[in-house]
GROMACS .gro file of C-alpha atoms in nm:
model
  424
    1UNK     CA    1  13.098   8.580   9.409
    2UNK     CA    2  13.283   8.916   9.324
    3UNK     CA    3  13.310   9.111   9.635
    4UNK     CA    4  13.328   9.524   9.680
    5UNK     CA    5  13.682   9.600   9.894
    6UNK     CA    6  13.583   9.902  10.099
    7UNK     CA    7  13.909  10.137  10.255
    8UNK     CA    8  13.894  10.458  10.459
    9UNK     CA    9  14.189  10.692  10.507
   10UNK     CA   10  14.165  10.726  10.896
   11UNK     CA   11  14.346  11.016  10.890
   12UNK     CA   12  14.126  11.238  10.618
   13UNK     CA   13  13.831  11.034  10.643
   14UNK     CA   14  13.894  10.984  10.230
   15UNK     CA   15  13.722  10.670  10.107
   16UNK     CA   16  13.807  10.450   9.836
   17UNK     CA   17  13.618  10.160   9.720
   18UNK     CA   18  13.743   9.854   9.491
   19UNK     CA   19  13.539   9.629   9.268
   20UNK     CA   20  13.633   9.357   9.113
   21UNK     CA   21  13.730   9.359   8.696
   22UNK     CA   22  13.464   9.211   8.540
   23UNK     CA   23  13.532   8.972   8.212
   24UNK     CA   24  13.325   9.063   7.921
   25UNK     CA   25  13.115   8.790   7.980
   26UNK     CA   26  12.967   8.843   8.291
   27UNK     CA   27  12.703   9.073   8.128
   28UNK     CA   28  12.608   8.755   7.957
   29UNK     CA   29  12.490   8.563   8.269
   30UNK     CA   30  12.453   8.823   8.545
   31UNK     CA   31  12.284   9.142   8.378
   32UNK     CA   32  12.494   9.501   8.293
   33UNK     CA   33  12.867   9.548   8.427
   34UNK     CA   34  12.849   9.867   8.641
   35UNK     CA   35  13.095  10.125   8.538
   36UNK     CA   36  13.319  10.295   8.866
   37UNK     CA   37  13.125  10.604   8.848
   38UNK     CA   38  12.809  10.388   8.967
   39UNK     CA   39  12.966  10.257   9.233
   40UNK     CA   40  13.050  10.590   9.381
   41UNK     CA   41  12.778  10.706   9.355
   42UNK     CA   42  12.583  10.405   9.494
   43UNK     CA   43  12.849  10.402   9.757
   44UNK     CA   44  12.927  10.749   9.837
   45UNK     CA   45  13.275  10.692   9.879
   46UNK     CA   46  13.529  10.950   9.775
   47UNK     CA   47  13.694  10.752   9.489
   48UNK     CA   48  13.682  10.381   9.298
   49UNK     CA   49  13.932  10.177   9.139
   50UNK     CA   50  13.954   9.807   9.080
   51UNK     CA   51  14.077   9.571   9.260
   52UNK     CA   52  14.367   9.452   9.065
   53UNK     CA   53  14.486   9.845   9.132
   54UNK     CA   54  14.493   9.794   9.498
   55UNK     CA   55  14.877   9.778   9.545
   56UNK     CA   56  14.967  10.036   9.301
   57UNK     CA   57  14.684  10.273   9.423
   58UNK     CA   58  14.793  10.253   9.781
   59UNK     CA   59  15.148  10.264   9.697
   60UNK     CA   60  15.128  10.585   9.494
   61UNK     CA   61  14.891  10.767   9.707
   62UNK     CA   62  15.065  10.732  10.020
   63UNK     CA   63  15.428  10.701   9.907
   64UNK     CA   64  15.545  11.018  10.068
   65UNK     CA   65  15.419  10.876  10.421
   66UNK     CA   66  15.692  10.556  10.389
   67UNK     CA   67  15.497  10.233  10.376
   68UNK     CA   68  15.108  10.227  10.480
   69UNK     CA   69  14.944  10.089  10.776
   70UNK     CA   70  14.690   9.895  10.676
   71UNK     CA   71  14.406   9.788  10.971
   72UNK     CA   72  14.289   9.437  10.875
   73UNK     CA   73  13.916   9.305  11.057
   74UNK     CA   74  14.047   9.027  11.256
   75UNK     CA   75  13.865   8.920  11.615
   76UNK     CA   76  13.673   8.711  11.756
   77UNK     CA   77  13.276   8.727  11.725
   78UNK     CA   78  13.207   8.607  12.151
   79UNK     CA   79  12.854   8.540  11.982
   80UNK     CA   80  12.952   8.264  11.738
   81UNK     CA   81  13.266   8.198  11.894
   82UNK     CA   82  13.378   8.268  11.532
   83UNK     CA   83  13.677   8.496  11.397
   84UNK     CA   84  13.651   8.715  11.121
   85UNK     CA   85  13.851   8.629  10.799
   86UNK     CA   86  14.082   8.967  10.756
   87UNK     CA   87  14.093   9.080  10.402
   88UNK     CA   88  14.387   8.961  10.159
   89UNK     CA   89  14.498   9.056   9.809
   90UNK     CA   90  14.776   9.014   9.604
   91UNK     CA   91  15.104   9.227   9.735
   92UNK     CA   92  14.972   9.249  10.047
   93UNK     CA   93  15.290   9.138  10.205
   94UNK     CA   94  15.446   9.457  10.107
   95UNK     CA   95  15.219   9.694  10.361
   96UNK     CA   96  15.229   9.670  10.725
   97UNK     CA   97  14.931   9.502  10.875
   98UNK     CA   98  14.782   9.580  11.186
   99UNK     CA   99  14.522   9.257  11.286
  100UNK     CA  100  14.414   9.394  11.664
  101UNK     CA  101  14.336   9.736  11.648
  102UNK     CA  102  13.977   9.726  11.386
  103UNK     CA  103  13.809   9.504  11.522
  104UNK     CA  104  13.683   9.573  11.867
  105UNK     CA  105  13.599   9.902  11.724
  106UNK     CA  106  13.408   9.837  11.404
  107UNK     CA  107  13.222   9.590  11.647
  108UNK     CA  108  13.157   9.936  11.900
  109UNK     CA  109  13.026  10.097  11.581
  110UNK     CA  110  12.825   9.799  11.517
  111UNK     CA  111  12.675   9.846  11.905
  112UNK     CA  112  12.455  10.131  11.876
  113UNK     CA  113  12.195  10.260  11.554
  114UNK     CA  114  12.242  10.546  11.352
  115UNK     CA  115  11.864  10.699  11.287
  116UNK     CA  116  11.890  10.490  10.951
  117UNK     CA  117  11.964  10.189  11.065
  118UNK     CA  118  11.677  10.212  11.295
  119UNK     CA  119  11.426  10.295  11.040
  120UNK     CA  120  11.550   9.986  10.870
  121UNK     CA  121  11.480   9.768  11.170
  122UNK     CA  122  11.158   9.962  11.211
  123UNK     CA  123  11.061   9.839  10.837
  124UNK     CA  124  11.141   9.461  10.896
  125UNK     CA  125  10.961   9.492  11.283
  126UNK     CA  126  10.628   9.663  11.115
  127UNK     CA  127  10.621   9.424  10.800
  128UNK     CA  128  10.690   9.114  11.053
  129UNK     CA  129  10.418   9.254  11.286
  130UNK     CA  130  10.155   9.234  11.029
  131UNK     CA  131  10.311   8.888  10.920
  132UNK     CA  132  10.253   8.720  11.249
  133UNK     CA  133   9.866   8.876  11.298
  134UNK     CA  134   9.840   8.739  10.990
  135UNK     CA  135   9.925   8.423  11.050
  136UNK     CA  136   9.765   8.431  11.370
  137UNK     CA  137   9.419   8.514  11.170
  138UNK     CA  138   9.498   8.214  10.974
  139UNK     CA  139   9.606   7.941  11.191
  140UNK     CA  140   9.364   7.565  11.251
  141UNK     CA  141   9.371   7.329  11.406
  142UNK     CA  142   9.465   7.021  11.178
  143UNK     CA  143   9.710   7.263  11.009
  144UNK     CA  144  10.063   7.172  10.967
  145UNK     CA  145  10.347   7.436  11.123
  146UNK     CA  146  10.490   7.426  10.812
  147UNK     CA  147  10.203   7.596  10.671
  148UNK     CA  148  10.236   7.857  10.950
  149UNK     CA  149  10.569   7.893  10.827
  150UNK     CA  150  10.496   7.939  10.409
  151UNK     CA  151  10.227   8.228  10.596
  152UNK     CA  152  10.478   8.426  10.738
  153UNK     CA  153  10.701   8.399  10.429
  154UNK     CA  154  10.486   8.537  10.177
  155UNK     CA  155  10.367   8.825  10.369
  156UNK     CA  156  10.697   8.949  10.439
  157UNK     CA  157  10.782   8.868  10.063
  158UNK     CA  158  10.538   8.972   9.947
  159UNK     CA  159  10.413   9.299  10.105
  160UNK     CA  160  10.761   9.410  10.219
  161UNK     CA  161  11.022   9.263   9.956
  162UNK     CA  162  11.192   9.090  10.244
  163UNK     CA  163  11.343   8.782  10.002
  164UNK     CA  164  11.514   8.655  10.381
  165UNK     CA  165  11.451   8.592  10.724
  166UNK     CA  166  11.661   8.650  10.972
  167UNK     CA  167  11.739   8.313  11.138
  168UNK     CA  168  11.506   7.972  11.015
  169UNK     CA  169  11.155   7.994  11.163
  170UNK     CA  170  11.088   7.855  11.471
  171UNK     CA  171  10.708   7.722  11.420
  172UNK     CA  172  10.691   7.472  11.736
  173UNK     CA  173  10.290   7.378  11.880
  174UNK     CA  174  10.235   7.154  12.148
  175UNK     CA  175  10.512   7.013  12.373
  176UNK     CA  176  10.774   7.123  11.998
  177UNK     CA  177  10.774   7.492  12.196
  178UNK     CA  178  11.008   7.345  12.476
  179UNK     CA  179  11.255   7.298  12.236
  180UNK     CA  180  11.431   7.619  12.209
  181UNK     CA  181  11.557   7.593  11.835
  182UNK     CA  182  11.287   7.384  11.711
  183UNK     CA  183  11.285   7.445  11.356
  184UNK     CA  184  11.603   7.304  11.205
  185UNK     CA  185  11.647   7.031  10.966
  186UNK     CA  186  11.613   6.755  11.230
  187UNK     CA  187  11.339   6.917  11.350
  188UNK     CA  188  11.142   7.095  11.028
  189UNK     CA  189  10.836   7.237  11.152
  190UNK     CA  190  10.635   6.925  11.014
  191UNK     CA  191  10.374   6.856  11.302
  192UNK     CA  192  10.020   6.891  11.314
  193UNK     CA  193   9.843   7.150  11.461
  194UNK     CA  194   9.636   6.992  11.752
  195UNK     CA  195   9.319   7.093  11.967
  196UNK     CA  196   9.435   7.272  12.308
  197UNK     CA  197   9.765   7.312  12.171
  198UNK     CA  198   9.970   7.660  12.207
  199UNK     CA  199  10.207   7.789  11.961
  200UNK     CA  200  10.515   7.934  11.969
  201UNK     CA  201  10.606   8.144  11.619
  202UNK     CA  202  10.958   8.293  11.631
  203UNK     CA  203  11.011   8.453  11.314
  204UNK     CA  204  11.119   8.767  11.181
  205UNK     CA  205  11.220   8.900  10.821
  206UNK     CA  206  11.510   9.054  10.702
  207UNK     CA  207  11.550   9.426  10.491
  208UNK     CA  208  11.847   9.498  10.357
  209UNK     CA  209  12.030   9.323  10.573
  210UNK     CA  210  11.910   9.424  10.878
  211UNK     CA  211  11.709   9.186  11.056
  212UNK     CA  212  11.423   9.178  11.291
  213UNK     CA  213  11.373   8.897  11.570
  214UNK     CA  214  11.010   8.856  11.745
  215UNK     CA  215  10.808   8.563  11.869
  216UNK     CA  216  10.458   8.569  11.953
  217UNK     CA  217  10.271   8.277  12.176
  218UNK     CA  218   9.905   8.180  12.137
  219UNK     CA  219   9.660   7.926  12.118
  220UNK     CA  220   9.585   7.712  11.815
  221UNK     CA  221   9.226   7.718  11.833
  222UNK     CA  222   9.250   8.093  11.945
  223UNK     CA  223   9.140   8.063  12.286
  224UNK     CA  224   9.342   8.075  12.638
  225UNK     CA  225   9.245   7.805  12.877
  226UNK     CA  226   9.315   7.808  13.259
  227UNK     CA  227   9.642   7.711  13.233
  228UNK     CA  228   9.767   7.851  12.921
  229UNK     CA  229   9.694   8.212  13.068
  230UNK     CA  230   9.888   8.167  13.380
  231UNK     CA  231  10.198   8.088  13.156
  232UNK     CA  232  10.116   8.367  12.929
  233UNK     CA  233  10.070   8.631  13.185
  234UNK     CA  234  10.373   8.558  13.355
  235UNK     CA  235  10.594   8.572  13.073
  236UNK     CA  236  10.450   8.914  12.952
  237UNK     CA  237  10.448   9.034  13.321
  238UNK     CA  238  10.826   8.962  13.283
  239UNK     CA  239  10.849   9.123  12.938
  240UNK     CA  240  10.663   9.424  13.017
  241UNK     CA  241  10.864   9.448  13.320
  242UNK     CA  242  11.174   9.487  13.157
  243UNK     CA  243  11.081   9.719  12.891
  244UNK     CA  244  10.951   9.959  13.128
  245UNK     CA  245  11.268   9.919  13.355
  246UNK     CA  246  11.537   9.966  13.024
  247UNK     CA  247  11.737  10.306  12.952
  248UNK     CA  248  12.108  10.369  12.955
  249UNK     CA  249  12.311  10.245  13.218
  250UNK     CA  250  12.083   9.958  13.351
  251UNK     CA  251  12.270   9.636  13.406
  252UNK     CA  252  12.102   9.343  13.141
  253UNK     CA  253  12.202   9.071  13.392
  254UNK     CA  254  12.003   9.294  13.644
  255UNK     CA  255  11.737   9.285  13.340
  256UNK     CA  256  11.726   8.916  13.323
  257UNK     CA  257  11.700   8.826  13.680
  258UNK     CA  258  11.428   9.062  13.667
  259UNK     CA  259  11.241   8.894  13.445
  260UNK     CA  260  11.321   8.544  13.648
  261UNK     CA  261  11.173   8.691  13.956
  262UNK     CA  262  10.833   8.783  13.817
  263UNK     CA  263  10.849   8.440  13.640
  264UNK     CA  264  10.877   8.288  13.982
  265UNK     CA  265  10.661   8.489  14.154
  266UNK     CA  266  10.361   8.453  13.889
  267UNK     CA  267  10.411   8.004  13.918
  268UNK     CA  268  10.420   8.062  14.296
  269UNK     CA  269  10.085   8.264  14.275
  270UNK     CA  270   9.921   8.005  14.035
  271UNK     CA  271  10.070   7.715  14.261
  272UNK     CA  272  10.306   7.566  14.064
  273UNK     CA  273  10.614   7.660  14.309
  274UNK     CA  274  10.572   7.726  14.693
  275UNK     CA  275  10.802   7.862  14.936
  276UNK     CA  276  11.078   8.171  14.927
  277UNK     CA  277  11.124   8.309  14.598
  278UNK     CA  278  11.425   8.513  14.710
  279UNK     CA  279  11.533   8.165  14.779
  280UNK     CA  280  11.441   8.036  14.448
  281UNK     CA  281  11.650   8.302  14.277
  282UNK     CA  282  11.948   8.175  14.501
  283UNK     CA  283  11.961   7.867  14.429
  284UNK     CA  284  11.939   7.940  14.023
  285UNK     CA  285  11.557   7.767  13.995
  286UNK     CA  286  11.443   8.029  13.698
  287UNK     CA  287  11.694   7.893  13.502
  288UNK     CA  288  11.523   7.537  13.521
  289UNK     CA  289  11.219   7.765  13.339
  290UNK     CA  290  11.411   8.015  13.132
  291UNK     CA  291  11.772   7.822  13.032
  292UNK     CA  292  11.774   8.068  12.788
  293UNK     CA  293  11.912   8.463  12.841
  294UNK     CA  294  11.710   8.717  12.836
  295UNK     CA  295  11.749   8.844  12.460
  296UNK     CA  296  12.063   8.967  12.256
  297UNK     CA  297  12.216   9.253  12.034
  298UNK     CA  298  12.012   9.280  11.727
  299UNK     CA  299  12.122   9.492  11.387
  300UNK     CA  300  12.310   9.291  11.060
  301UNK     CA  301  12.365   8.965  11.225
  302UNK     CA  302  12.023   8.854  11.415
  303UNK     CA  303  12.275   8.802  11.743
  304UNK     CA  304  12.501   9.127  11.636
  305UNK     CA  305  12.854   9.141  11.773
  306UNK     CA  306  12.940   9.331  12.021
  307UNK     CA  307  12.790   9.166  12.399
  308UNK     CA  308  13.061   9.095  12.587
  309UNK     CA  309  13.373   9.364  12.559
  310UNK     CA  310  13.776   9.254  12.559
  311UNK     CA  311  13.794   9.136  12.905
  312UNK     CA  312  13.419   9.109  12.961
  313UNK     CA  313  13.290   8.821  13.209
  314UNK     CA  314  12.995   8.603  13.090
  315UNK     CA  315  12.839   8.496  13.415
  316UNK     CA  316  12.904   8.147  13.524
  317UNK     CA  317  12.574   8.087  13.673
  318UNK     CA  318  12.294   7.816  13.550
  319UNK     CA  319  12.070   8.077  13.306
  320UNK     CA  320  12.289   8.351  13.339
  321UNK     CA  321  12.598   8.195  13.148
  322UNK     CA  322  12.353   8.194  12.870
  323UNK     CA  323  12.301   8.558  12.849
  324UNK     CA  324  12.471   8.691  12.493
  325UNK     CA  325  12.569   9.028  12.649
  326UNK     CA  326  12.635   9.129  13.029
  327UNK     CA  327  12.659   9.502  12.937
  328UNK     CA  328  12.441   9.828  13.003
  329UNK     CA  329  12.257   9.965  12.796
  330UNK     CA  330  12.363  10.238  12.625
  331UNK     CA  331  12.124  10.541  12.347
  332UNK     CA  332  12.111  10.361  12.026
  333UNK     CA  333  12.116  10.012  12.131
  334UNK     CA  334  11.872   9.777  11.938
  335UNK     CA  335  11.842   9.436  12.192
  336UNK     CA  336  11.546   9.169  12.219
  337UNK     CA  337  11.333   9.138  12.509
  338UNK     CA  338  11.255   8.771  12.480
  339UNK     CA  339  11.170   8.599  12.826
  340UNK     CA  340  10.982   8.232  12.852
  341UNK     CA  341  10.866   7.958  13.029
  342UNK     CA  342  10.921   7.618  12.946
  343UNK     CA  343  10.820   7.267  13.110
  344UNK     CA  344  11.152   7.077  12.948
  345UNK     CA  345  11.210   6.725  13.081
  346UNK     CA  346  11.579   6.734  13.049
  347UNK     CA  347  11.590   7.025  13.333
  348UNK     CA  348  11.246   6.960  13.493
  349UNK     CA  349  11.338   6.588  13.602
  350UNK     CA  350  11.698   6.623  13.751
  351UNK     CA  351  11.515   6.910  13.960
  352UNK     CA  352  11.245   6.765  14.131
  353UNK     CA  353  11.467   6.515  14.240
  354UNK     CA  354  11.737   6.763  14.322
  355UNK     CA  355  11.796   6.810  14.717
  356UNK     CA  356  11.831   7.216  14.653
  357UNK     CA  357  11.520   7.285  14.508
  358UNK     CA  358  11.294   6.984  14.449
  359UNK     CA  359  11.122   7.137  14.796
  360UNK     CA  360  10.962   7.445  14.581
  361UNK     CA  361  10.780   7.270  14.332
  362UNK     CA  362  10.433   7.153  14.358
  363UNK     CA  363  10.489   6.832  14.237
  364UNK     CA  364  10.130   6.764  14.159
  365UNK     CA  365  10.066   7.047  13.969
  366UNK     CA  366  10.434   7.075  13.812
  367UNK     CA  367  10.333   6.695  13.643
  368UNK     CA  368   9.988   6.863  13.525
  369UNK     CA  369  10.197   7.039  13.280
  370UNK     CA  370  10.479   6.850  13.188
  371UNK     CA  371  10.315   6.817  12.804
  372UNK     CA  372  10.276   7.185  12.827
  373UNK     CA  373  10.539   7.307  12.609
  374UNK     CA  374  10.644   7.680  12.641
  375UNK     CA  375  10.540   8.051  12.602
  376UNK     CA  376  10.856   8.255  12.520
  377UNK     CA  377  10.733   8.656  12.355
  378UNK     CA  378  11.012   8.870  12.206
  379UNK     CA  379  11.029   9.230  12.062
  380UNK     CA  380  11.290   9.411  11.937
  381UNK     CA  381  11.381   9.726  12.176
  382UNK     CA  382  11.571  10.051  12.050
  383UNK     CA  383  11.727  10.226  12.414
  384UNK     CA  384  11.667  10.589  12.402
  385UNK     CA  385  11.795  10.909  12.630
  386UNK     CA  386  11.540  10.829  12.905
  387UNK     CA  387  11.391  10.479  12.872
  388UNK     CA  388  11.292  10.288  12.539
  389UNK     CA  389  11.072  10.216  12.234
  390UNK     CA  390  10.944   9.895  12.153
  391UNK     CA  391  10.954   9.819  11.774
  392UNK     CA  392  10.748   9.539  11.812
  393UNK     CA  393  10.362   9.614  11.741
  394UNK     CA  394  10.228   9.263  11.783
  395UNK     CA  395   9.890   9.239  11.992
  396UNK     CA  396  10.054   9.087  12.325
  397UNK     CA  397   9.731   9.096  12.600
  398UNK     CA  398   9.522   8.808  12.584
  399UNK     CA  399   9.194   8.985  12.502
  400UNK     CA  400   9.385   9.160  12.228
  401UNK     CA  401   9.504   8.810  12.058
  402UNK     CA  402   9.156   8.640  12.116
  403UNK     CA  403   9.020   8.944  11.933
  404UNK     CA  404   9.254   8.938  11.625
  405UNK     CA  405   9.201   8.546  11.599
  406UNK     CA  406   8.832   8.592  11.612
  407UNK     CA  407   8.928   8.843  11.319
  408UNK     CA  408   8.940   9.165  11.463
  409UNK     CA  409   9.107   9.457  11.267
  410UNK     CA  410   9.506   9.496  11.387
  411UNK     CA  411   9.622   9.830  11.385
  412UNK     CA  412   9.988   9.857  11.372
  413UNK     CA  413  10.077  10.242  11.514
  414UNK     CA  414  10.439  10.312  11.290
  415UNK     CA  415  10.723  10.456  11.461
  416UNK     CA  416  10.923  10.684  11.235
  417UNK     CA  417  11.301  10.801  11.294
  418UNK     CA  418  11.427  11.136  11.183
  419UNK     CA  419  11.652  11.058  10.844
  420UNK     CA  420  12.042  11.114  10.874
  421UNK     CA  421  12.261  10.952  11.095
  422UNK     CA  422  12.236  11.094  11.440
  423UNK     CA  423  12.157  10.860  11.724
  424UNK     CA  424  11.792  10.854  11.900
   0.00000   0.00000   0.00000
């Protein structure tokens, strides 16, 4: 693959751009070969060469300033635990390098959305939005979540252009929505759908590159039971919660135990937990129904860089050390809201028998739904001046997903961003 070598002159703010030299036949196999003039245009950039000119290019136009500086992206991604491969070409070795200074900056940029990059991640929320009410229109029982799956992808496709998702769908029914990632190769969305199940759809498309990330919860045969609403409700207690608490400054650990607490306090009101749920959040018990934080950066890369700053602390405790950012919020930011609950063995079992908390469950009723599965439901949340927008236009209330199962109209009210590049 022939890659485009972008450069900016920090100093005038002059860009140049370098494409690769294409052989003759290239046109052959992979269409027209763009002249430079295209590319600057595409581009906008001030000027293009190629990028066998690199050397002589920067050698001539800066010759009078001694050797330049050149500011490589090197750093490490504290999402992926991943560092970023700084660019290289041939007579490199005769410019300084700088490998420190880019990153953590290009990764600030990276933070908070111009007014086009929202409108971007407004497209890919909307077209995902009608996606998922249509697949929620669509789903039966005796289905496969595969088929859920296919759904989603050809309404994004093929009403939006959206050729990617984000991340690999997460399609998981029954007790396959306690596993967090469900979805992957070992674990391909192949079951069938079942009476009494609930599903758990995370999926979102991708538009030029910028992604959107939402998950909806509902039942298969498009009615709540008992049970299924009192894990519903207090996972969208939790999420509405938290959007209505979010704008600058507020602390997303604070965020997350938030959502914890109303977690807690919504099993403790449907009997699932007794006792102290100040006590509960001591001793770390939401993170035996939420191991998961409470959502992440979102923009190029579905977790986007940027969540925890040089010298940063990622909590240590059970839940928290899961959280992909500790930050506040600042204008501009674009993070998911995604809280759940999930009845997973693997934490469920070593806590009931635990001294420190096994006294808060209801072990009775805790058994009751250890085939439950989980409810997790995520938007995608732009911070503004004084408070927040959700981009997310999913039907979340129960009445309002029994309706649009039963095939009630969806409308989806579009949130529009002023073009150009200021902030929210």
């Amino acid at each position: 693959m022939h890659h485009l070598g972008p450069m900016e002159d920090i100093a005038s703010g002059k860009s140049m751009l370098f494409a690769p030299r294409l052989p003759a036949d290239y046109a052959v196999w992979m269409g027209e070969i763009k002249s430079l003039t295209h590319f600057q245009a595409k581009y906008k950039v001030t000027q293009v060469f190629y990028i066998d000119e690199i050397k002589e290019v920067l050698s001539n136009q800066y010759q009078a300033m001694g050797t330049p500086l050149l500011f490589l992206l090197h750093g490490l991604n504290t999402d992926s635990n991943k560092y970023s491969k700084p660019a290289e070409f041939q007579g490199i070795k005769k410019f300084q390098t700088d490998l420190n200074t880019l990153h953590p900056i290009l990764t600030e940029c990276r933070v908070t959305k111009s007014n086009l990059e929202l409108a971007l991640i407004q497209f890919a929320n909307d077209i995902s939005t009608e996606a998922h009410v249509e697949v929620m229109r669509k789903t039966k029982v005796g289905m496969k979540e595969y088929q859920l799956e296919s759904m989603f992808l050809h309404h994004t496709y093929m009403y939006g252009g959206c050729r990617h998702c984000s991340y690999t769908c997460i399609c998981a029914t029954g007790d396959n929505s306690a596993v967090l990632h469900y979805g992957h190769a070992a674990a391909p969305n192949d079951k069938t759908l079942r009476e009494g199940d609930m599903a758990l759809l995370d999926m979102g498309a991708e538009y030029h590159f910028y992604g959107s990330d939402i998950t909806c919860s509902f039942p298969v045969n498009g009615k709540f039971t008992r049970d299924q609403s009192l894990v519903y409700t207090a996972v969208l207690d939790a999420h509405d919660a938290v959007i209505s608490a979010m704008s600058p400054g507020v602390s997303w650990v604070d965020m997350h135990k938030l959502a914890e607490k109303i977690i807690l306090e919504s099993l403790k009101k449907g009997h699932l937990l007794v006792g102290d749920v100040d006590k509960m959040m001591t001793e770390r018990l939401g993170a035996v129904f939420m191991p998961h934080g409470l959502g992440h950066l979102l923009g190029i890369d579905t977790h986007d860089p940027g969540g925890y700053l040089k010298g940063a602390e990622r909590p240590k405790e059970p839940g928290l050390s899961s959280l992909r950012t500790s930050r506040k919020l600042l204008e501009g930011m674009v993070i998911t809201v995604e809280p759940g609950c999930y009845f997973i063995d693997a934490l469920l079992l070593p806590a009931l028998e635990s001294p420190s908390v096994s006294e808060f469950f209801n072990h009775g009723e805790i058994n009751r739904f250890r085939a439950f599965g989980g409810v997790r439901i995520e938007s995608d949340v732009c911070v503004t001046a004084n408070g927040c927008i959700n981009m997310t236009k999913c039907p979340r209330k129960i009445e309002e997903i029994e309706a649009v199962m039963a095939g009630v109209p969806w409308p989806i009210k579009k949130t529009t961003f002023p073009s150009g590049n200021g902030q929210v």
